[in-house]
Amino acid sequence: MISFTYTLKDPMGLHVRPAGLLAKEVRKYKSKITITAKGQTVEAMRLIAVMRLGTKAGDTVVFSVEGEDEAAAAAALQSFLEGSGA
Amino acid sequence: MVAFVVVSHSAKLADGVIDLAKMSAPEVPMFPAGGLEDGSYGTSFEKISRAIEQASGSDGVIVLTDLGSAVMTTEMVLESLDLSNVRMAEGPIVEAAVTGTVLSASGAALDEIMEELEHL
């Protein structure tokens, strides 16, 4: 299992666009990828659930990646997050 | 790529749902079928049929509906077209459109998306 934290920059947090793009990204990997915000944990690929977390800029979220391709998935996820401005 | 038809009593609502879904899945084919020919509120058999024909492709079509009679009109269309890979999804139209199109954009097949939409 690989976990890492990420502090959101987008004022609207994980709204429909970033949550949708995040879901597309995580679906490329076999690993189970969850996101925890404000004490709630949801699967990163369920974008409606991700949006319901009600995150905003400055919130720190925890990503957990577990599975056979967790190393590749975690690395890709981090660069996706940096690049997306989420 | 699985395509989508958004059926609504209102043309604005159908277009709006598609605009929202395009924010995270712009590459997915989406076709509106909102309101009646004269622009008033209602669901139009012809508009839905035309939209499904436009959407039809090898990967299949998912039709999303807003309220009651949109379901009935769509059912009549599906019976008349009798296409195997065209399905109607139940559930909240905005959540279904956003979730379904992201799944289609990431390569999910018709059945897999339909299964996922049942959890909304």
PDB file of C-alpha atoms in Angstrom:
ATOM      1  CA  MET A   1       0.000   0.000   0.000  1.00  0.00           C
ATOM      2  CA  ILE A   2       1.297   3.441  -0.877  1.00  0.00           C
ATOM      3  CA  SER A   3      -0.244   6.545   0.679  1.00  0.00           C
ATOM      4  CA  PHE A   4       0.526  10.167   0.075  1.00  0.00           C
ATOM      5  CA  THR A   5      -1.058  13.492   0.880  1.00  0.00           C
ATOM      6  CA  TYR A   6      -1.921  16.223  -1.592  1.00  0.00           C
ATOM      7  CA  THR A   7      -3.035  19.786  -0.855  1.00  0.00           C
ATOM      8  CA  LEU A   8      -5.692  21.003  -3.262  1.00  0.00           C
ATOM      9  CA  LYS A   9      -5.048  24.256  -5.124  1.00  0.00           C
ATOM     10  CA  ASP A  10      -8.227  24.659  -7.185  1.00  0.00           C
ATOM     11  CA  PRO A  11     -10.577  27.060  -5.351  1.00  0.00           C
ATOM     12  CA  MET A  12     -13.497  24.746  -6.179  1.00  0.00           C
ATOM     13  CA  GLY A  13     -11.651  21.679  -4.939  1.00  0.00           C
ATOM     14  CA  LEU A  14     -12.439  18.402  -6.716  1.00  0.00           C
ATOM     15  CA  HIS A  15     -15.399  19.606  -8.770  1.00  0.00           C
ATOM     16  CA  VAL A  16     -16.826  17.908 -11.862  1.00  0.00           C
ATOM     17  CA  ARG A  17     -13.871  18.517 -14.178  1.00  0.00           C
ATOM     18  CA  PRO A  18     -10.968  17.424 -11.929  1.00  0.00           C
ATOM     19  CA  ALA A  19     -13.037  14.651 -10.359  1.00  0.00           C
ATOM     20  CA  GLY A  20     -13.893  13.357 -13.828  1.00  0.00           C
ATOM     21  CA  LEU A  21     -10.313  13.545 -15.058  1.00  0.00           C
ATOM     22  CA  LEU A  22      -9.129  11.893 -11.818  1.00  0.00           C
ATOM     23  CA  ALA A  23     -11.615   9.045 -12.344  1.00  0.00           C
ATOM     24  CA  LYS A  24     -10.319   8.550 -15.895  1.00  0.00           C
ATOM     25  CA  GLU A  25      -6.733   8.466 -14.631  1.00  0.00           C
ATOM     26  CA  VAL A  26      -7.269   5.971 -11.809  1.00  0.00           C
ATOM     27  CA  ARG A  27      -9.223   3.617 -14.054  1.00  0.00           C
ATOM     28  CA  LYS A  28      -6.011   2.974 -15.990  1.00  0.00           C
ATOM     29  CA  TYR A  29      -4.662   0.975 -13.035  1.00  0.00           C
ATOM     30  CA  LYS A  30      -5.640  -2.298 -11.420  1.00  0.00           C
ATOM     31  CA  SER A  31      -4.809  -1.030  -7.905  1.00  0.00           C
ATOM     32  CA  LYS A  32      -7.603   0.043  -5.574  1.00  0.00           C
ATOM     33  CA  ILE A  33      -7.233   3.807  -5.188  1.00  0.00           C
ATOM     34  CA  THR A  34      -9.079   5.700  -2.477  1.00  0.00           C
ATOM     35  CA  ILE A  35      -9.145   9.324  -1.435  1.00  0.00           C
ATOM     36  CA  THR A  36      -9.743  10.507   2.130  1.00  0.00           C
ATOM     37  CA  ALA A  37     -10.914  14.040   2.902  1.00  0.00           C
ATOM     38  CA  LYS A  38     -12.509  15.425   6.060  1.00  0.00           C
ATOM     39  CA  GLY A  39     -12.527  11.969   7.607  1.00  0.00           C
ATOM     40  CA  GLN A  40     -14.401  10.390   4.685  1.00  0.00           C
ATOM     41  CA  THR A  41     -12.878   7.773   2.386  1.00  0.00           C
ATOM     42  CA  VAL A  42     -14.230   7.048  -1.101  1.00  0.00           C
ATOM     43  CA  GLU A  43     -12.963   5.242  -4.194  1.00  0.00           C
ATOM     44  CA  ALA A  44     -11.208   7.767  -6.427  1.00  0.00           C
ATOM     45  CA  MET A  45     -12.940   6.372  -9.519  1.00  0.00           C
ATOM     46  CA  ARG A  46     -16.423   7.157  -8.179  1.00  0.00           C
ATOM     47  CA  LEU A  47     -16.459  10.781  -9.272  1.00  0.00           C
ATOM     48  CA  ILE A  48     -19.891  11.573  -7.835  1.00  0.00           C
ATOM     49  CA  ALA A  49     -18.710  10.384  -4.430  1.00  0.00           C
ATOM     50  CA  VAL A  50     -15.468  12.332  -4.848  1.00  0.00           C
ATOM     51  CA  MET A  51     -17.401  15.504  -5.629  1.00  0.00           C
ATOM     52  CA  ARG A  52     -19.614  14.951  -2.594  1.00  0.00           C
ATOM     53  CA  LEU A  53     -16.524  15.198  -0.347  1.00  0.00           C
ATOM     54  CA  GLY A  54     -16.977  18.942  -0.720  1.00  0.00           C
ATOM     55  CA  THR A  55     -13.265  19.733  -0.914  1.00  0.00           C
ATOM     56  CA  LYS A  56     -11.841  23.199  -1.639  1.00  0.00           C
ATOM     57  CA  ALA A  57      -8.446  24.829  -2.103  1.00  0.00           C
ATOM     58  CA  GLY A  58      -6.157  24.315   0.907  1.00  0.00           C
ATOM     59  CA  ASP A  59      -7.735  21.014   1.907  1.00  0.00           C
ATOM     60  CA  THR A  60      -5.192  18.228   2.299  1.00  0.00           C
ATOM     61  CA  VAL A  61      -6.417  14.861   1.070  1.00  0.00           C
ATOM     62  CA  VAL A  62      -4.828  11.428   1.446  1.00  0.00           C
ATOM     63  CA  PHE A  63      -4.563   9.079  -1.523  1.00  0.00           C
ATOM     64  CA  SER A  64      -4.085   5.367  -0.833  1.00  0.00           C
ATOM     65  CA  VAL A  65      -3.026   3.033  -3.642  1.00  0.00           C
ATOM     66  CA  GLU A  66      -3.036  -0.737  -3.159  1.00  0.00           C
ATOM     67  CA  GLY A  67      -2.466  -3.462  -5.733  1.00  0.00           C
ATOM     68  CA  GLU A  68      -0.072  -5.094  -8.130  1.00  0.00           C
ATOM     69  CA  ASP A  69       0.659  -1.862 -10.019  1.00  0.00           C
ATOM     70  CA  GLU A  70       0.592   0.424  -6.978  1.00  0.00           C
ATOM     71  CA  ALA A  71       4.061   1.885  -7.589  1.00  0.00           C
ATOM     72  CA  ALA A  72       3.275   2.923 -11.146  1.00  0.00           C
ATOM     73  CA  ALA A  73      -0.215   4.058 -10.193  1.00  0.00           C
ATOM     74  CA  ALA A  74       0.965   6.205  -7.274  1.00  0.00           C
ATOM     75  CA  ALA A  75       3.682   7.845  -9.375  1.00  0.00           C
ATOM     76  CA  ALA A  76       1.292   8.555 -12.240  1.00  0.00           C
ATOM     77  CA  LEU A  77      -1.345   9.859  -9.848  1.00  0.00           C
ATOM     78  CA  GLN A  78       1.083  12.308  -8.275  1.00  0.00           C
ATOM     79  CA  SER A  79       2.215  13.684 -11.622  1.00  0.00           C
ATOM     80  CA  PHE A  80      -1.413  13.835 -12.780  1.00  0.00           C
ATOM     81  CA  LEU A  81      -2.345  15.888  -9.694  1.00  0.00           C
ATOM     82  CA  GLU A  82       0.610  18.252 -10.108  1.00  0.00           C
ATOM     83  CA  GLY A  83      -0.147  18.706 -13.783  1.00  0.00           C
ATOM     84  CA  SER A  84      -3.887  19.138 -13.470  1.00  0.00           C
ATOM     85  CA  GLY A  85      -3.764  22.065 -11.102  1.00  0.00           C
ATOM     86  CA  ALA A  86      -6.316  20.299  -8.948  1.00  0.00           C
TER      87      ALA A  86
ATOM     88  CA  MET B   1     -16.692   4.456 -27.488  1.00  0.00           C
ATOM     89  CA  VAL B   2     -20.165   4.186 -25.950  1.00  0.00           C
ATOM     90  CA  ALA B   3     -22.333   7.156 -27.011  1.00  0.00           C
ATOM     91  CA  PHE B   4     -25.072   8.872 -25.024  1.00  0.00           C
ATOM     92  CA  VAL B   5     -28.500  10.352 -25.757  1.00  0.00           C
ATOM     93  CA  VAL B   6     -29.925  12.769 -23.184  1.00  0.00           C
ATOM     94  CA  VAL B   7     -33.728  12.859 -23.222  1.00  0.00           C
ATOM     95  CA  SER B   8     -35.544  15.622 -21.367  1.00  0.00           C
ATOM     96  CA  HIS B   9     -38.835  17.487 -21.355  1.00  0.00           C
ATOM     97  CA  SER B  10     -36.699  20.611 -21.768  1.00  0.00           C
ATOM     98  CA  ALA B  11     -34.254  21.358 -24.592  1.00  0.00           C
ATOM     99  CA  LYS B  12     -32.256  23.597 -22.246  1.00  0.00           C
ATOM    100  CA  LEU B  13     -31.962  20.827 -19.662  1.00  0.00           C
ATOM    101  CA  ALA B  14     -30.780  18.266 -22.216  1.00  0.00           C
ATOM    102  CA  ASP B  15     -28.189  20.706 -23.594  1.00  0.00           C
ATOM    103  CA  GLY B  16     -27.118  21.737 -20.077  1.00  0.00           C
ATOM    104  CA  VAL B  17     -26.549  18.161 -18.944  1.00  0.00           C
ATOM    105  CA  ILE B  18     -24.372  17.595 -22.017  1.00  0.00           C
ATOM    106  CA  ASP B  19     -22.402  20.807 -21.393  1.00  0.00           C
ATOM    107  CA  LEU B  20     -21.688  19.643 -17.851  1.00  0.00           C
ATOM    108  CA  ALA B  21     -20.637  16.138 -18.925  1.00  0.00           C
ATOM    109  CA  LYS B  22     -18.407  17.626 -21.638  1.00  0.00           C
ATOM    110  CA  MET B  23     -16.353  19.294 -18.871  1.00  0.00           C
ATOM    111  CA  SER B  24     -14.822  15.970 -17.948  1.00  0.00           C
ATOM    112  CA  ALA B  25     -15.487  13.822 -21.009  1.00  0.00           C
ATOM    113  CA  PRO B  26     -15.440  16.069 -24.078  1.00  0.00           C
ATOM    114  CA  GLU B  27     -14.397  13.217 -26.366  1.00  0.00           C
ATOM    115  CA  VAL B  28     -17.564  11.167 -25.802  1.00  0.00           C
ATOM    116  CA  PRO B  29     -20.370  11.420 -28.415  1.00  0.00           C
ATOM    117  CA  MET B  30     -23.468  12.930 -26.736  1.00  0.00           C
ATOM    118  CA  PHE B  31     -26.729  13.829 -28.446  1.00  0.00           C
ATOM    119  CA  PRO B  32     -29.588  15.874 -26.922  1.00  0.00           C
ATOM    120  CA  ALA B  33     -33.269  15.059 -27.398  1.00  0.00           C
ATOM    121  CA  GLY B  34     -34.982  17.725 -25.360  1.00  0.00           C
ATOM    122  CA  GLY B  35     -38.429  19.255 -25.677  1.00  0.00           C
ATOM    123  CA  LEU B  36     -40.882  19.101 -28.579  1.00  0.00           C
ATOM    124  CA  GLU B  37     -40.328  20.163 -32.191  1.00  0.00           C
ATOM    125  CA  ASP B  38     -41.975  23.549 -31.540  1.00  0.00           C
ATOM    126  CA  GLY B  39     -39.674  24.171 -28.586  1.00  0.00           C
ATOM    127  CA  SER B  40     -42.333  23.580 -25.949  1.00  0.00           C
ATOM    128  CA  TYR B  41     -41.950  21.158 -23.061  1.00  0.00           C
ATOM    129  CA  GLY B  42     -42.447  17.472 -23.685  1.00  0.00           C
ATOM    130  CA  THR B  43     -40.676  14.456 -25.088  1.00  0.00           C
ATOM    131  CA  SER B  44     -40.660  13.877 -28.813  1.00  0.00           C
ATOM    132  CA  PHE B  45     -40.623  10.400 -30.351  1.00  0.00           C
ATOM    133  CA  GLU B  46     -38.980  11.732 -33.528  1.00  0.00           C
ATOM    134  CA  LYS B  47     -36.311  13.737 -31.690  1.00  0.00           C
ATOM    135  CA  ILE B  48     -35.383  10.721 -29.586  1.00  0.00           C
ATOM    136  CA  SER B  49     -35.304   8.381 -32.582  1.00  0.00           C
ATOM    137  CA  ARG B  50     -33.133  10.796 -34.584  1.00  0.00           C
ATOM    138  CA  ALA B  51     -30.744  11.253 -31.664  1.00  0.00           C
ATOM    139  CA  ILE B  52     -30.413   7.480 -31.163  1.00  0.00           C
ATOM    140  CA  GLU B  53     -29.779   6.968 -34.871  1.00  0.00           C
ATOM    141  CA  GLN B  54     -27.090   9.664 -34.779  1.00  0.00           C
ATOM    142  CA  ALA B  55     -25.559   8.081 -31.699  1.00  0.00           C
ATOM    143  CA  SER B  56     -25.713   4.521 -32.975  1.00  0.00           C
ATOM    144  CA  GLY B  57     -22.354   2.857 -33.354  1.00  0.00           C
ATOM    145  CA  SER B  58     -20.640  -0.423 -32.715  1.00  0.00           C
ATOM    146  CA  ASP B  59     -19.926   0.247 -29.049  1.00  0.00           C
ATOM    147  CA  GLY B  60     -23.555   0.966 -28.243  1.00  0.00           C
ATOM    148  CA  VAL B  61     -25.722   3.774 -26.907  1.00  0.00           C
ATOM    149  CA  ILE B  62     -26.997   4.637 -23.436  1.00  0.00           C
ATOM    150  CA  VAL B  63     -30.148   6.760 -23.287  1.00  0.00           C
ATOM    151  CA  LEU B  64     -30.631   8.905 -20.182  1.00  0.00           C
ATOM    152  CA  THR B  65     -34.024  10.354 -19.254  1.00  0.00           C
ATOM    153  CA  ASP B  66     -35.266  12.962 -16.816  1.00  0.00           C
ATOM    154  CA  LEU B  67     -38.834  12.318 -15.617  1.00  0.00           C
ATOM    155  CA  GLY B  68     -41.699   9.852 -16.021  1.00  0.00           C
ATOM    156  CA  SER B  69     -43.031  10.244 -19.534  1.00  0.00           C
ATOM    157  CA  ALA B  70     -39.478  10.680 -20.885  1.00  0.00           C
ATOM    158  CA  VAL B  71     -39.057   7.037 -19.871  1.00  0.00           C
ATOM    159  CA  MET B  72     -42.270   5.974 -21.591  1.00  0.00           C
ATOM    160  CA  THR B  73     -41.555   7.805 -24.823  1.00  0.00           C
ATOM    161  CA  THR B  74     -38.027   6.412 -24.856  1.00  0.00           C
ATOM    162  CA  GLU B  75     -39.345   2.878 -24.268  1.00  0.00           C
ATOM    163  CA  MET B  76     -41.641   3.244 -27.274  1.00  0.00           C
ATOM    164  CA  VAL B  77     -38.714   4.402 -29.399  1.00  0.00           C
ATOM    165  CA  LEU B  78     -36.485   1.537 -28.248  1.00  0.00           C
ATOM    166  CA  GLU B  79     -39.223  -0.986 -29.045  1.00  0.00           C
ATOM    167  CA  SER B  80     -39.675   0.484 -32.525  1.00  0.00           C
ATOM    168  CA  LEU B  81     -35.941   0.608 -33.306  1.00  0.00           C
ATOM    169  CA  ASP B  82     -35.286  -2.837 -31.781  1.00  0.00           C
ATOM    170  CA  LEU B  83     -31.514  -2.268 -31.579  1.00  0.00           C
ATOM    171  CA  SER B  84     -29.614  -4.691 -29.386  1.00  0.00           C
ATOM    172  CA  ASN B  85     -26.937  -2.319 -28.163  1.00  0.00           C
ATOM    173  CA  VAL B  86     -29.127   0.610 -27.139  1.00  0.00           C
ATOM    174  CA  ARG B  87     -30.032   0.719 -23.436  1.00  0.00           C
ATOM    175  CA  MET B  88     -31.983   3.123 -21.275  1.00  0.00           C
ATOM    176  CA  ALA B  89     -30.455   3.930 -17.885  1.00  0.00           C
ATOM    177  CA  GLU B  90     -32.577   4.816 -14.882  1.00  0.00           C
ATOM    178  CA  GLY B  91     -31.445   7.164 -12.138  1.00  0.00           C
ATOM    179  CA  PRO B  92     -30.519  10.825 -11.728  1.00  0.00           C
ATOM    180  CA  ILE B  93     -29.814  12.282 -15.168  1.00  0.00           C
ATOM    181  CA  VAL B  94     -26.942  14.617 -14.201  1.00  0.00           C
ATOM    182  CA  GLU B  95     -25.034  12.059 -12.119  1.00  0.00           C
ATOM    183  CA  ALA B  96     -25.657   9.365 -14.735  1.00  0.00           C
ATOM    184  CA  ALA B  97     -24.461  11.612 -17.580  1.00  0.00           C
ATOM    185  CA  VAL B  98     -21.266  12.713 -15.804  1.00  0.00           C
ATOM    186  CA  THR B  99     -20.404   9.254 -14.478  1.00  0.00           C
ATOM    187  CA  GLY B 100     -21.385   7.386 -17.645  1.00  0.00           C
ATOM    188  CA  THR B 101     -19.452   9.614 -20.026  1.00  0.00           C
ATOM    189  CA  VAL B 102     -16.276   9.514 -17.917  1.00  0.00           C
ATOM    190  CA  LEU B 103     -16.503   5.712 -17.893  1.00  0.00           C
ATOM    191  CA  SER B 104     -17.024   5.670 -21.671  1.00  0.00           C
ATOM    192  CA  ALA B 105     -14.065   8.004 -22.126  1.00  0.00           C
ATOM    193  CA  SER B 106     -11.911   5.606 -20.124  1.00  0.00           C
ATOM    194  CA  GLY B 107     -12.894   2.712 -22.377  1.00  0.00           C
ATOM    195  CA  ALA B 108     -15.591   1.000 -20.313  1.00  0.00           C
ATOM    196  CA  ALA B 109     -18.027  -1.176 -22.286  1.00  0.00           C
ATOM    197  CA  LEU B 110     -21.807  -0.768 -22.462  1.00  0.00           C
ATOM    198  CA  ASP B 111     -22.648  -3.407 -19.846  1.00  0.00           C
ATOM    199  CA  GLU B 112     -19.960  -2.220 -17.441  1.00  0.00           C
ATOM    200  CA  ILE B 113     -21.269   1.352 -17.591  1.00  0.00           C
ATOM    201  CA  MET B 114     -24.887   0.230 -17.155  1.00  0.00           C
ATOM    202  CA  GLU B 115     -23.840  -1.785 -14.084  1.00  0.00           C
ATOM    203  CA  GLU B 116     -22.034   1.249 -12.633  1.00  0.00           C
ATOM    204  CA  LEU B 117     -25.007   3.556 -13.246  1.00  0.00           C
ATOM    205  CA  GLU B 118     -27.226   1.314 -11.156  1.00  0.00           C
ATOM    206  CA  HIS B 119     -25.206   2.277  -8.059  1.00  0.00           C
ATOM    207  CA  LEU B 120     -25.898   5.996  -8.316  1.00  0.00           C
TER     208      LEU B 120
END
